[in-house]
Structure formats: C-alpha cells, structure tokens
C-alpha cells in the first residue's frame, strides 16, 4: 500500500479503530463461529440465485421484466448496509455493537422467507386465478418478501464481516484469514442450498407444502426455505450465544471519551459523504476493480439456471419438462461451483503468497472469469448444433458432451468466485484500519461498489438481451469484457496490501 502512504502525515485515529486496537487477540474458533453464520445466509441466497428467477416467471412475470425484481437487492444493499454499518460502529448496546443487528437480521429473514414461500398461496387466498397467467397479488406478496429478505441479508452480512474484523484485532493476515473462512462457509451454504434446489422431491418431506395454488416446483422451493430458516436460526443463535463481543476496559473507554470530547457529531449521511470525499487512492481503486468485477458476475448470478434451461437444454418457461430439467441441471452446476469455491477459499492465502500477492491473484483470476463468461457462447452454439428430437418430434435433452461442457464452466467459475467473496472485503478492512475508519462504515462503502453494478445490470439487463434477440448471451459477453477490464486494473493500479496492518499506520484520511 505504498501509494496510499507516501507523503501523508500521521492521523488522529477514530473511535472505531481505537475500539478495535483495544480488543485482545481472539482465538480462531471465535472467528470460525461467527463466519459460520455465512452458511445460513448463503443457503437462502443459493435458493434465490438458482430457483427464484424461474419462480417469478411462473408467477407470470416475463423474462424481460424478471431482472427488475432483482433491483430490490442492490437498492436495499446501497441503503441498508452503510446505515447498519454506521450504527453498528457506534452502537452502545449491552449486547454488543454487532450482535443486535445480526439477531434482528435473522428474525427478518424468517419473516421474508415465509412471505416468498407462501406468495402463491396468499395470492390465491386474495383472489388470484389458478393456472397459467399473471398472478398480481402473489407477485405483490413475493416482491414485499423479497425486499424484506434483501434488507435482512444486508443486516446480517455487513455486521458479520465487521465483527470478524473486530475479532481480528487490526491484523492484516488475520483479516484475510477471517474473510477466507467467511467465503468457505458461504461455499458450505451454497452446497447445501444448491443440493436442496436440485432435489425435485423435497416437497414430500413437507407434504403440506403442495397446494392447489402451489405446484411441485413451488412446493420444492417452499420446502427449501423451511430448511433455510432452521439452518440460519440455529447457526445465528449458537454463534451469538457462544461468541461474546469483547468490552473496552473502563479506563480506556474514559480515555477515548476525552479524546472525542469536542469533536462534532456528524449525521449518518454526513459520514457517508465524508467517507467518499476522503477516500484514499487505494480505496478508490479497490472500489473501481470491485465494481467491474460485479458487472461481470451479476449477469451470470441472475441468469445462470435460466441459461442452462433455455440456451443449453432448449426449454421454455412453463413447459414442465426440458426447462425444469435445465433448472435442476443448473442447480447441479452451482453445487459443483460451490464445492470448488469451498476448497479454493481455504487456498486463497496460500496461493496469494505463491503467485506474488493477493492482488495479483485477484487480477489473474479475473481473466479466468472473462474466459469462462466468453465460453458460454461456445457452449450455447454447441448445444444448438446438437439438438436432437425423438420419433414423435419432441426435443430431447442435450448430448453428454454439451452437459459436461456447461457443468465444467460452472465448476471452474468457483475458482475466481472464492477471490471475489474474500479478497475485496479483506483489502477494505486492511485499508480502512490503516486509515482510521470504522469497519462497519468502511464495508458499507465497499458494498456501494457491489450494489451499483447490480442495479445497472438489473435495469438494462433485460432490454439489453432483447436488443440482440433475447436470451442471456449478450449479458454474459458484457460480463466477459468487464472481467477482463477488472483484471487489468487489479494488476496495474491496485496497491498491494501490507504483510500485516499496523494499527495507527499513516494513510490518507478515510473517516
């Protein structure tokens, strides 16, 4: 981080950093316990990414408008995570700074999942017709539940990562390790979620889930959400019960109050604008690389199973056969992706040292992401050329070679995904610790570089695809270009982090 420190004088350290410096060294098991909450959060996210886009289309929302539903996540993330981060930095609850927000987020997830899972039933009870066609009341319930779910997930993930940074005690190596564990447990949650999503008879475990308004596909989704609620509440309760946030010794708290006496209190949005105004160069570059990285990822996250069902399998929404087979094959691909993600997450720190630093690793793997996104075009063309029909003229599933090619892309993408889920957050924690910023607010600012590209893709994704004849390939091609640009910037402009963050190190003000 040489570029960020050159020629800058020593700064007064903020209250959040002083709090982190006062914490004693945390044991690894505490970090693992907190990071395990990511498994519960990601289980629900896996269900969203693999099953909800087909689900909203079954409710009667066409493909070109389905991406607008996903605006809920980016908009809520843009507002909620910085707000929660700021107030968790300054929370003085007797239960701790981060834990009240994590608990509230878990409770809201439970409410949201109920609304989403029972949207069709609630819509039918309110007057929606049975059968195909638009179901406006069910869509309204679904959208409300989806908004709540995204707000709740942001309430969970931001404070969880901030708590990991707190437990790391300002040490760069420990922050990277903590975020690697977070990424690993995200992979565990993905594996469980995609495995549940790919099993088409899960509704038999919960026979009451199938109703006149909720077919087998809907009942499977509902059953998956029951499991998601149980997993998240169990992990959150266990973690928040066992892992206690360390308190500041009374003497140090008095010294902090004396240092802060006379400093003017700035409202939340003042803090956000101040943080953006005073961002040091390393953080600006990190935000730019992250933004391009997510422009590359989000089209795939949004339409991965839809691509498998339509372009690879040749199915149509609601045909009940090839499309459903493609969705389940896509869920299997995401399961393979998550297995690779889990192993890669544990190897990020090791590979970063071998390749010459984590920022170089990030840059190189962004080129791998670009290649994989471009290869979706090749797999699609191979699938189109090898279409087969049975004696009755009915389209059959794709050949084994096409299936293997598509599933291989899903699996290989787990390698760059492990870096996306860990390195940017670790770098933000390291840079913000050196600059004297609160972890919650810093990670909230980083989240802006994630949600803004998501909003962009959500707004223009559907019309962009329609401009080139529909389908998902136009968005994937844009993703390939963005990934390549992200790799170039990561290799040429992103500063390397220090081997270990020195509390109180000098850097441009980020506060």
C-alpha positions in Angstrom: 0.0 0.0 0.0 3.0 2.2 -0.7 1.0 4.5 -3.0 -1.5 5.3 -0.3 1.0 6.2 2.4 3.5 8.3 0.6 3.9 11.8 1.8 1.0 11.8 4.2 1.2 12.8 7.8 0.1 10.9 10.9 -3.7 11.0 11.5 -5.8 11.0 14.6 -7.4 7.6 14.9 -11.2 7.3 15.1 -13.2 5.8 17.9 -13.9 2.6 15.9 -10.2 1.9 15.3 -9.3 2.6 18.9 -12.0 0.1 19.9 -10.5 -2.5 17.6 -7.0 -1.9 18.9 -8.1 -2.3 22.5 -9.5 -5.8 21.8 -7.4 -8.7 23.0 -6.3 -11.4 20.5 -9.2 -13.6 19.5 -9.0 -17.4 19.2 -9.5 -18.9 15.8 -12.6 -20.8 16.9 -14.4 -17.5 17.6 -13.7 -16.4 14.1 -15.0 -19.7 12.7 -18.2 -19.5 14.8 -19.0 -16.0 13.5 -18.1 -16.9 10.0 -20.4 -20.0 10.1 -23.4 -17.6 10.0 -22.5 -17.1 6.3 -23.5 -20.7 5.7 -27.1 -19.9 6.9 -27.2 -16.7 4.9 -25.8 -18.2 1.8 -28.2 -21.2 1.9 -31.0 -18.7 1.3 -29.0 -16.8 -1.3 -28.3 -20.1 -3.2 -32.0 -20.7 -3.4 -32.6 -17.2 -4.7 -29.9 -17.4 -7.4 -30.9 -20.9 -8.6 -34.7 -21.0 -8.2 -36.3 -17.6 -7.9 -35.8 -16.3 -11.5 -37.8 -19.3 -12.9 -40.2 -18.9 -9.9 -41.1 -15.3 -10.7 -41.7 -16.2 -14.3 -44.0 -18.9 -13.2 -45.9 -16.3 -11.2 -46.5 -14.5 -14.6 -43.6 -12.1 -14.9 -41.9 -12.3 -18.3 -38.1 -12.7 -18.7 -37.5 -9.1 -19.8 -39.0 -7.8 -16.6 -37.7 -10.5 -14.2 -34.4 -8.6 -13.8 -36.2 -5.6 -12.4 -37.3 -7.8 -9.4 -33.6 -8.1 -8.6 -33.4 -4.3 -8.1 -34.6 -5.0 -4.6 -31.3 -6.4 -3.5 -29.0 -3.7 -4.9 -31.2 -0.8 -3.7 -31.6 -2.2 -0.2 -27.9 -3.0 -0.1 -27.0 0.5 -1.1 -29.0 2.0 1.7 -29.1 -0.7 4.4 -25.6 -1.9 4.6 -23.9 1.5 5.0 -26.7 2.5 7.6 -26.3 -0.7 9.5 -22.5 -0.4 9.3 -22.5 3.1 10.6 -24.9 2.4 13.5 -23.1 -0.8 14.4 -19.9 1.1 14.6 -21.5 3.4 17.1 -23.8 1.0 18.9 -23.5 1.1 22.7 -25.9 -1.8 23.5 -25.1 -4.0 26.4 -25.4 -6.9 24.0 -22.5 -5.6 21.9 -22.1 -3.5 18.7 -22.7 -6.0 16.0 -24.8 -8.8 17.7 -28.1 -6.9 17.9 -28.1 -6.2 14.2 -27.2 -9.8 13.4 -30.1 -11.1 15.5 -32.5 -8.6 14.0 -31.4 -9.6 10.5 -32.0 -13.3 11.2 -35.5 -12.6 12.5 -36.4 -10.6 9.4 -35.1 -13.4 7.2 -37.6 -15.7 8.8 -40.5 -13.4 8.0 -39.3 -12.7 4.5 -38.9 -16.4 3.6 -42.4 -17.1 4.8 -43.8 -14.5 2.5 -41.8 -15.6 -0.5 -42.6 -19.3 0.0 -46.3 -18.8 0.5 -46.7 -16.0 -2.1 -48.8 -18.2 -4.4 -51.0 -19.4 -1.6 -51.5 -15.9 -0.2 -52.2 -14.6 -3.7 -54.8 -17.3 -4.3 -56.4 -16.6 -1.0 -56.7 -12.9 -2.0 -58.3 -13.7 -5.4 -55.6 -14.7 -7.9 -56.8 -17.3 -10.5 -55.3 -20.8 -10.8 -53.4 -22.0 -13.8 -51.0 -20.1 -16.1 -51.1 -16.3 -16.5 -50.2 -13.4 -14.3 -50.9 -13.5 -10.6 -50.7 -9.9 -9.4 -51.5 -10.5 -5.7 -48.9 -13.3 -5.5 -46.4 -11.1 -7.2 -47.1 -8.3 -4.7 -46.5 -10.6 -1.8 -43.4 -12.0 -3.4 -41.9 -8.5 -4.0 -42.6 -7.4 -0.4 -41.0 -10.6 0.9 -38.0 -10.2 -1.4 -37.4 -6.7 -0.3 -37.5 -7.7 3.4 -35.2 -10.7 2.6 -32.6 -8.5 1.0 -32.8 -5.9 3.7 -32.4 -8.7 6.3 -29.4 -10.3 4.4 -27.6 -7.0 4.3 -28.3 -6.5 8.1 -26.6 -9.9 8.6 -23.6 -9.8 6.3 -22.3 -6.4 7.0 -22.1 -6.7 10.8 -20.8 -10.3 10.5 -17.9 -9.2 8.4 -17.4 -6.2 10.7 -17.4 -8.4 13.7 -14.8 -10.6 12.0 -12.6 -7.6 11.5 -13.1 -6.6 15.2 -12.1 -10.1 16.3 -9.0 -9.9 14.0 -7.6 -7.1 16.2 -6.4 -5.0 13.2 -4.0 -7.6 11.9 -4.0 -7.9 8.1 -3.1 -11.5 8.0 -5.9 -12.4 10.4 -8.4 -10.3 8.5 -7.6 -12.2 5.3 -7.9 -15.5 7.1 -11.2 -14.4 8.7 -12.7 -13.4 5.3 -11.4 -16.7 3.8 -13.3 -18.6 6.5 -16.4 -16.4 5.7 -16.0 -17.4 2.0 -15.6 -21.0 2.9 -18.8 -21.1 4.9 -20.6 -19.3 2.1 -19.5 -22.2 -0.1 -20.9 -24.6 2.5 -24.2 -22.8 2.4 -24.1 -22.8 -1.4 -23.5 -26.5 -1.5 -26.4 -27.2 0.9 -28.7 -24.8 -0.9 -28.0 -26.0 -4.4 -28.2 -29.6 -3.3 -31.6 -28.9 -1.9 -32.6 -26.9 -5.0 -31.6 -29.8 -7.3 -33.6 -32.4 -5.5 -37.1 -32.4 -7.1 -38.9 -34.5 -4.5 -38.0 -32.5 -1.4 -41.7 -31.4 -1.1 -42.5 -35.0 0.0 -40.7 -34.3 3.3 -43.2 -31.4 3.8 -46.4 -32.8 2.1 -48.5 -29.8 3.3 -46.3 -27.5 1.0 -48.1 -28.6 -2.2 -51.4 -26.9 -2.6 -53.8 -26.1 -5.5 -52.0 -22.7 -5.9 -48.5 -24.1 -5.4 -47.4 -26.8 -7.8 -44.5 -29.3 -7.3 -41.8 -26.7 -8.3 -43.3 -24.1 -5.9 -43.7 -26.7 -3.1 -40.0 -27.7 -3.5 -39.0 -24.0 -3.2 -41.2 -23.7 -0.1 -39.6 -26.8 1.5 -36.1 -25.5 0.8 -37.0 -22.3 2.6 -38.2 -24.2 5.7 -34.7 -25.8 5.9 -33.1 -22.4 5.3 -34.9 -20.9 8.2 -33.9 -23.7 10.5 -30.2 -23.6 9.5 -29.9 -19.8 9.8 -31.6 -19.5 13.1 -29.6 -22.4 14.5 -26.2 -21.1 13.4 -27.0 -17.5 14.4 -28.3 -18.5 17.9 -25.3 -20.7 18.5 -22.8 -18.1 17.4 -24.3 -15.2 19.3 -24.6 -17.3 22.4 -21.1 -18.7 22.4 -19.1 -15.7 21.0 -19.3 -12.6 23.1 -18.1 -9.3 21.9 -15.2 -8.0 23.9 -15.8 -4.9 26.0 -13.4 -2.0 26.3 -11.8 -1.6 29.7 -13.3 1.2 31.7 -10.1 3.2 31.8 -9.6 3.0 28.0 -13.2 4.0 27.5 -12.7 7.1 29.6 -9.6 8.0 27.6 -11.5 7.6 24.4 -14.3 9.8 25.6 -11.8 12.5 26.5 -10.2 12.3 23.0 -13.5 12.6 21.3 -14.9 15.4 23.5 -15.0 18.5 21.4 -15.3 16.6 18.1 -18.6 17.5 16.4 -21.1 14.7 15.8 -21.8 14.2 12.1 -25.1 12.7 10.9 -25.0 9.4 9.1 -25.2 10.8 5.6 -22.5 13.2 6.5 -20.3 10.3 7.5 -21.0 8.6 4.1 -20.3 11.7 2.1 -17.2 12.4 4.2 -16.0 8.8 3.7 -16.5 9.1 -0.1 -14.9 12.5 -0.2 -11.8 11.5 1.8 -11.3 8.1 0.3 -7.5 7.4 -0.2 -6.3 6.3 -3.6 -6.1 2.6 -2.7 -9.8 2.5 -1.7 -10.9 4.3 -4.9 -9.0 1.7 -7.0 -10.5 -1.1 -4.9 -14.0 0.2 -5.5 -13.4 0.5 -9.2 -12.0 -3.0 -9.5 -14.8 -4.4 -7.4 -17.4 -2.6 -9.5 -16.1 -4.0 -12.8 -15.8 -7.4 -11.1 -19.5 -7.4 -10.2 -20.6 -6.2 -13.6 -19.0 -9.4 -14.8 -20.6 -11.6 -12.1 -24.1 -10.4 -11.8 -25.5 -11.4 -15.3 -24.3 -15.0 -14.5 -25.7 -14.9 -11.0 -29.0 -13.6 -12.3 -29.5 -16.0 -15.2 -27.2 -19.0 -14.7 -30.0 -21.6 -14.3 -32.1 -19.8 -16.9 -29.2 -20.0 -19.3 -28.9 -23.7 -18.7 -32.6 -24.3 -19.1 -33.1 -22.2 -22.2 -29.9 -22.0 -24.2 -28.3 -25.3 -23.2 -31.4 -27.5 -22.8 -33.6 -25.6 -25.3 -36.6 -25.4 -22.9 -39.2 -22.8 -22.5 -40.6 -21.3 -19.3 -43.6 -23.4 -18.1 -43.1 -26.3 -20.5 -42.8 -28.5 -17.5 -40.1 -30.8 -19.0 -36.9 -29.5 -20.6 -37.0 -26.2 -18.8 -37.3 -27.9 -15.4 -34.6 -30.4 -16.3 -32.3 -27.5 -17.2 -33.0 -25.6 -14.0 -32.1 -28.7 -12.0 -29.0 -29.2 -14.1 -28.1 -25.6 -13.4 -28.6 -26.2 -9.7 -26.2 -29.2 -10.0 -23.7 -26.9 -11.8 -23.9 -24.4 -9.0 -23.4 -27.2 -6.5 -20.2 -28.1 -8.3 -19.3 -24.4 -8.3 -19.7 -24.3 -4.6 -17.5 -27.4 -3.9 -14.7 -25.7 -5.9 -15.4 -22.4 -4.1 -15.0 -24.1 -0.7 -11.7 -25.7 -1.5 -10.4 -22.5 -3.2 -11.5 -20.3 -0.3 -9.1 -22.3 2.0 -6.3 -21.9 -0.5 -6.6 -18.2 -1.3 -4.0 -17.1 1.3 -1.5 -19.8 0.2 -1.9 -19.1 -3.5 -1.6 -15.4 -2.9 1.8 -15.9 -1.4 2.9 -18.3 -4.2 1.8 -16.0 -7.0 3.2 -12.8 -5.6 0.3 -11.3 -3.6 -3.4 -11.4 -3.3 -4.0 -8.5 -5.6 -2.1 -10.3 -8.4 -4.1 -13.4 -7.7 -7.3 -11.4 -8.0 -6.1 -9.9 -11.3 -5.1 -13.2 -12.8 -8.4 -14.9 -11.8 -10.4 -12.1 -13.2 -9.0 -13.1 -16.6 -10.1 -16.7 -15.9 -13.6 -15.3 -15.2 -13.6 -13.4 -18.5 -12.6 -16.6 -20.4 -15.4 -18.6 -18.7 -18.0 -16.0 -19.5 -17.0 -15.9 -23.1 -17.1 -19.7 -23.3 -20.8 -19.7 -22.5 -21.3 -18.6 -26.2 -19.3 -21.6 -27.4 -21.3 -24.0 -25.2 -24.6 -22.5 -26.4 -23.6 -22.8 -30.1 -22.6 -26.4 -29.5 -26.0 -27.1 -27.8 -27.9 -25.6 -30.7 -25.9 -27.6 -33.3 -26.5 -30.9 -31.5 -30.3 -30.6 -30.9 -32.0 -34.0 -31.1 -35.6 -35.0 -31.5 -37.3 -38.3 -30.8 -39.6 -40.2 -33.1 -42.5 -38.1 -32.1 -40.7 -34.9 -33.0 -40.2 -33.9 -29.3 -37.0 -32.1 -28.4 -34.6 -34.2 -26.3 -32.1 -33.2 -23.6 -28.7 -32.1 -24.9 -25.8 -34.5 -25.5 -23.5 -35.6 -22.8 -20.7 -33.5 -24.2 -22.7 -30.3 -24.1 -23.8 -31.1 -20.5 -20.2 -31.7 -19.4 -19.0 -28.5 -21.1 -21.7 -26.4 -19.3 -21.2 -28.1 -15.9 -17.4 -27.6 -16.3 -17.9 -23.9 -16.7 -20.0 -23.8 -13.5 -17.3 -25.7 -11.7 -14.3 -23.6 -12.9 -16.1 -20.4 -12.0 -15.8 -21.4 -8.4 -12.1 -20.5 -8.5 -12.5 -16.8 -9.2 -15.6 -16.6 -7.1 -13.6 -17.5 -4.0 -11.4 -14.5 -4.5 -14.5 -12.3 -5.2 -16.0 -13.3 -1.8 -12.9 -12.8 0.2 -10.1 -10.5 -1.1 -12.1 -7.3 -1.7 -13.5 -7.4 1.8 -10.1 -8.2 3.4 -8.5 -5.3 1.5 -11.2 -2.9 2.6 -10.7 -3.9 6.2 -6.9 -3.5 5.9 -7.1 -0.2 4.1 -9.7 1.2 6.5 -7.8 0.1 9.6 -4.8 1.9 8.3 -6.9 5.0 7.6 -8.7 5.0 10.9 -12.2 4.2 9.7 -14.9 2.2 11.4 -15.1 -1.3 9.9 -18.9 -1.2 9.6 -19.0 2.0 7.6 -16.0 1.0 5.5 -17.5 -2.3 4.4 -20.8 -0.4 3.8 -18.9 1.9 1.4 -17.4 -1.1 -0.3 -20.9 -2.5 -0.7 -21.7 0.5 -2.9 -19.3 -0.8 -5.5 -21.2 -4.1 -5.4 -24.8 -2.9 -5.5 -24.4 -0.1 -8.1 -23.3 -2.5 -10.8 -26.1 -4.9 -9.7 -28.6 -2.0 -10.2 -27.1 -1.3 -13.6 -27.4 -4.9 -14.7 -30.9 -5.2 -13.3 -32.2 -2.1 -15.1 -30.5 -2.7 -18.5 -30.0 -6.5 -18.5 -33.4 -7.5 -19.8 -33.7 -4.7 -22.5 -30.1 -5.4 -23.5 -30.8 -9.1 -24.1 -33.9 -8.2 -26.0 -32.0 -5.9 -28.2 -30.0 -8.8 -29.5 -32.9 -11.2 -29.9 -33.5 -12.3 -26.3 -31.6 -15.0 -24.3 -28.8 -14.5 -21.9 -25.7 -14.4 -24.0 -25.5 -10.6 -24.6 -25.2 -10.0 -20.9 -22.6 -12.8 -20.5 -20.5 -11.2 -23.2 -20.6 -7.8 -21.4 -19.6 -9.7 -18.3 -16.5 -11.1 -20.0 -15.4 -7.7 -21.1 -15.9 -6.2 -17.6 -14.0 -9.1 -16.0 -11.0 -8.5 -18.4 -11.0 -4.8 -17.5 -11.2 -5.6 -13.8 -8.2 -7.9 -14.2 -6.1 -5.3 -16.0 -6.8 -2.6 -13.3 -6.1 -5.1 -10.4 -2.7 -5.9 -11.9 -1.7 -2.5 -12.9 -3.2 0.0 -10.5 -4.4 -1.7 -7.3 -1.8 -1.3 -4.5 -0.5 -4.4 -2.7 -1.6 -4.5 0.9 1.0 -4.6 3.7 2.0 -8.0 5.0 0.3 -7.0 8.3 -1.7 -3.9 9.0 0.0 -1.7 11.6 -2.6 0.0 13.9 -2.2 3.7 13.6 -0.3 3.4 10.3 -0.4 6.6 8.2 -2.6 6.9 5.2 -4.9 9.3 3.5 -8.0 10.0 5.6 -10.9 7.6 5.2 -13.2 8.6 8.0 
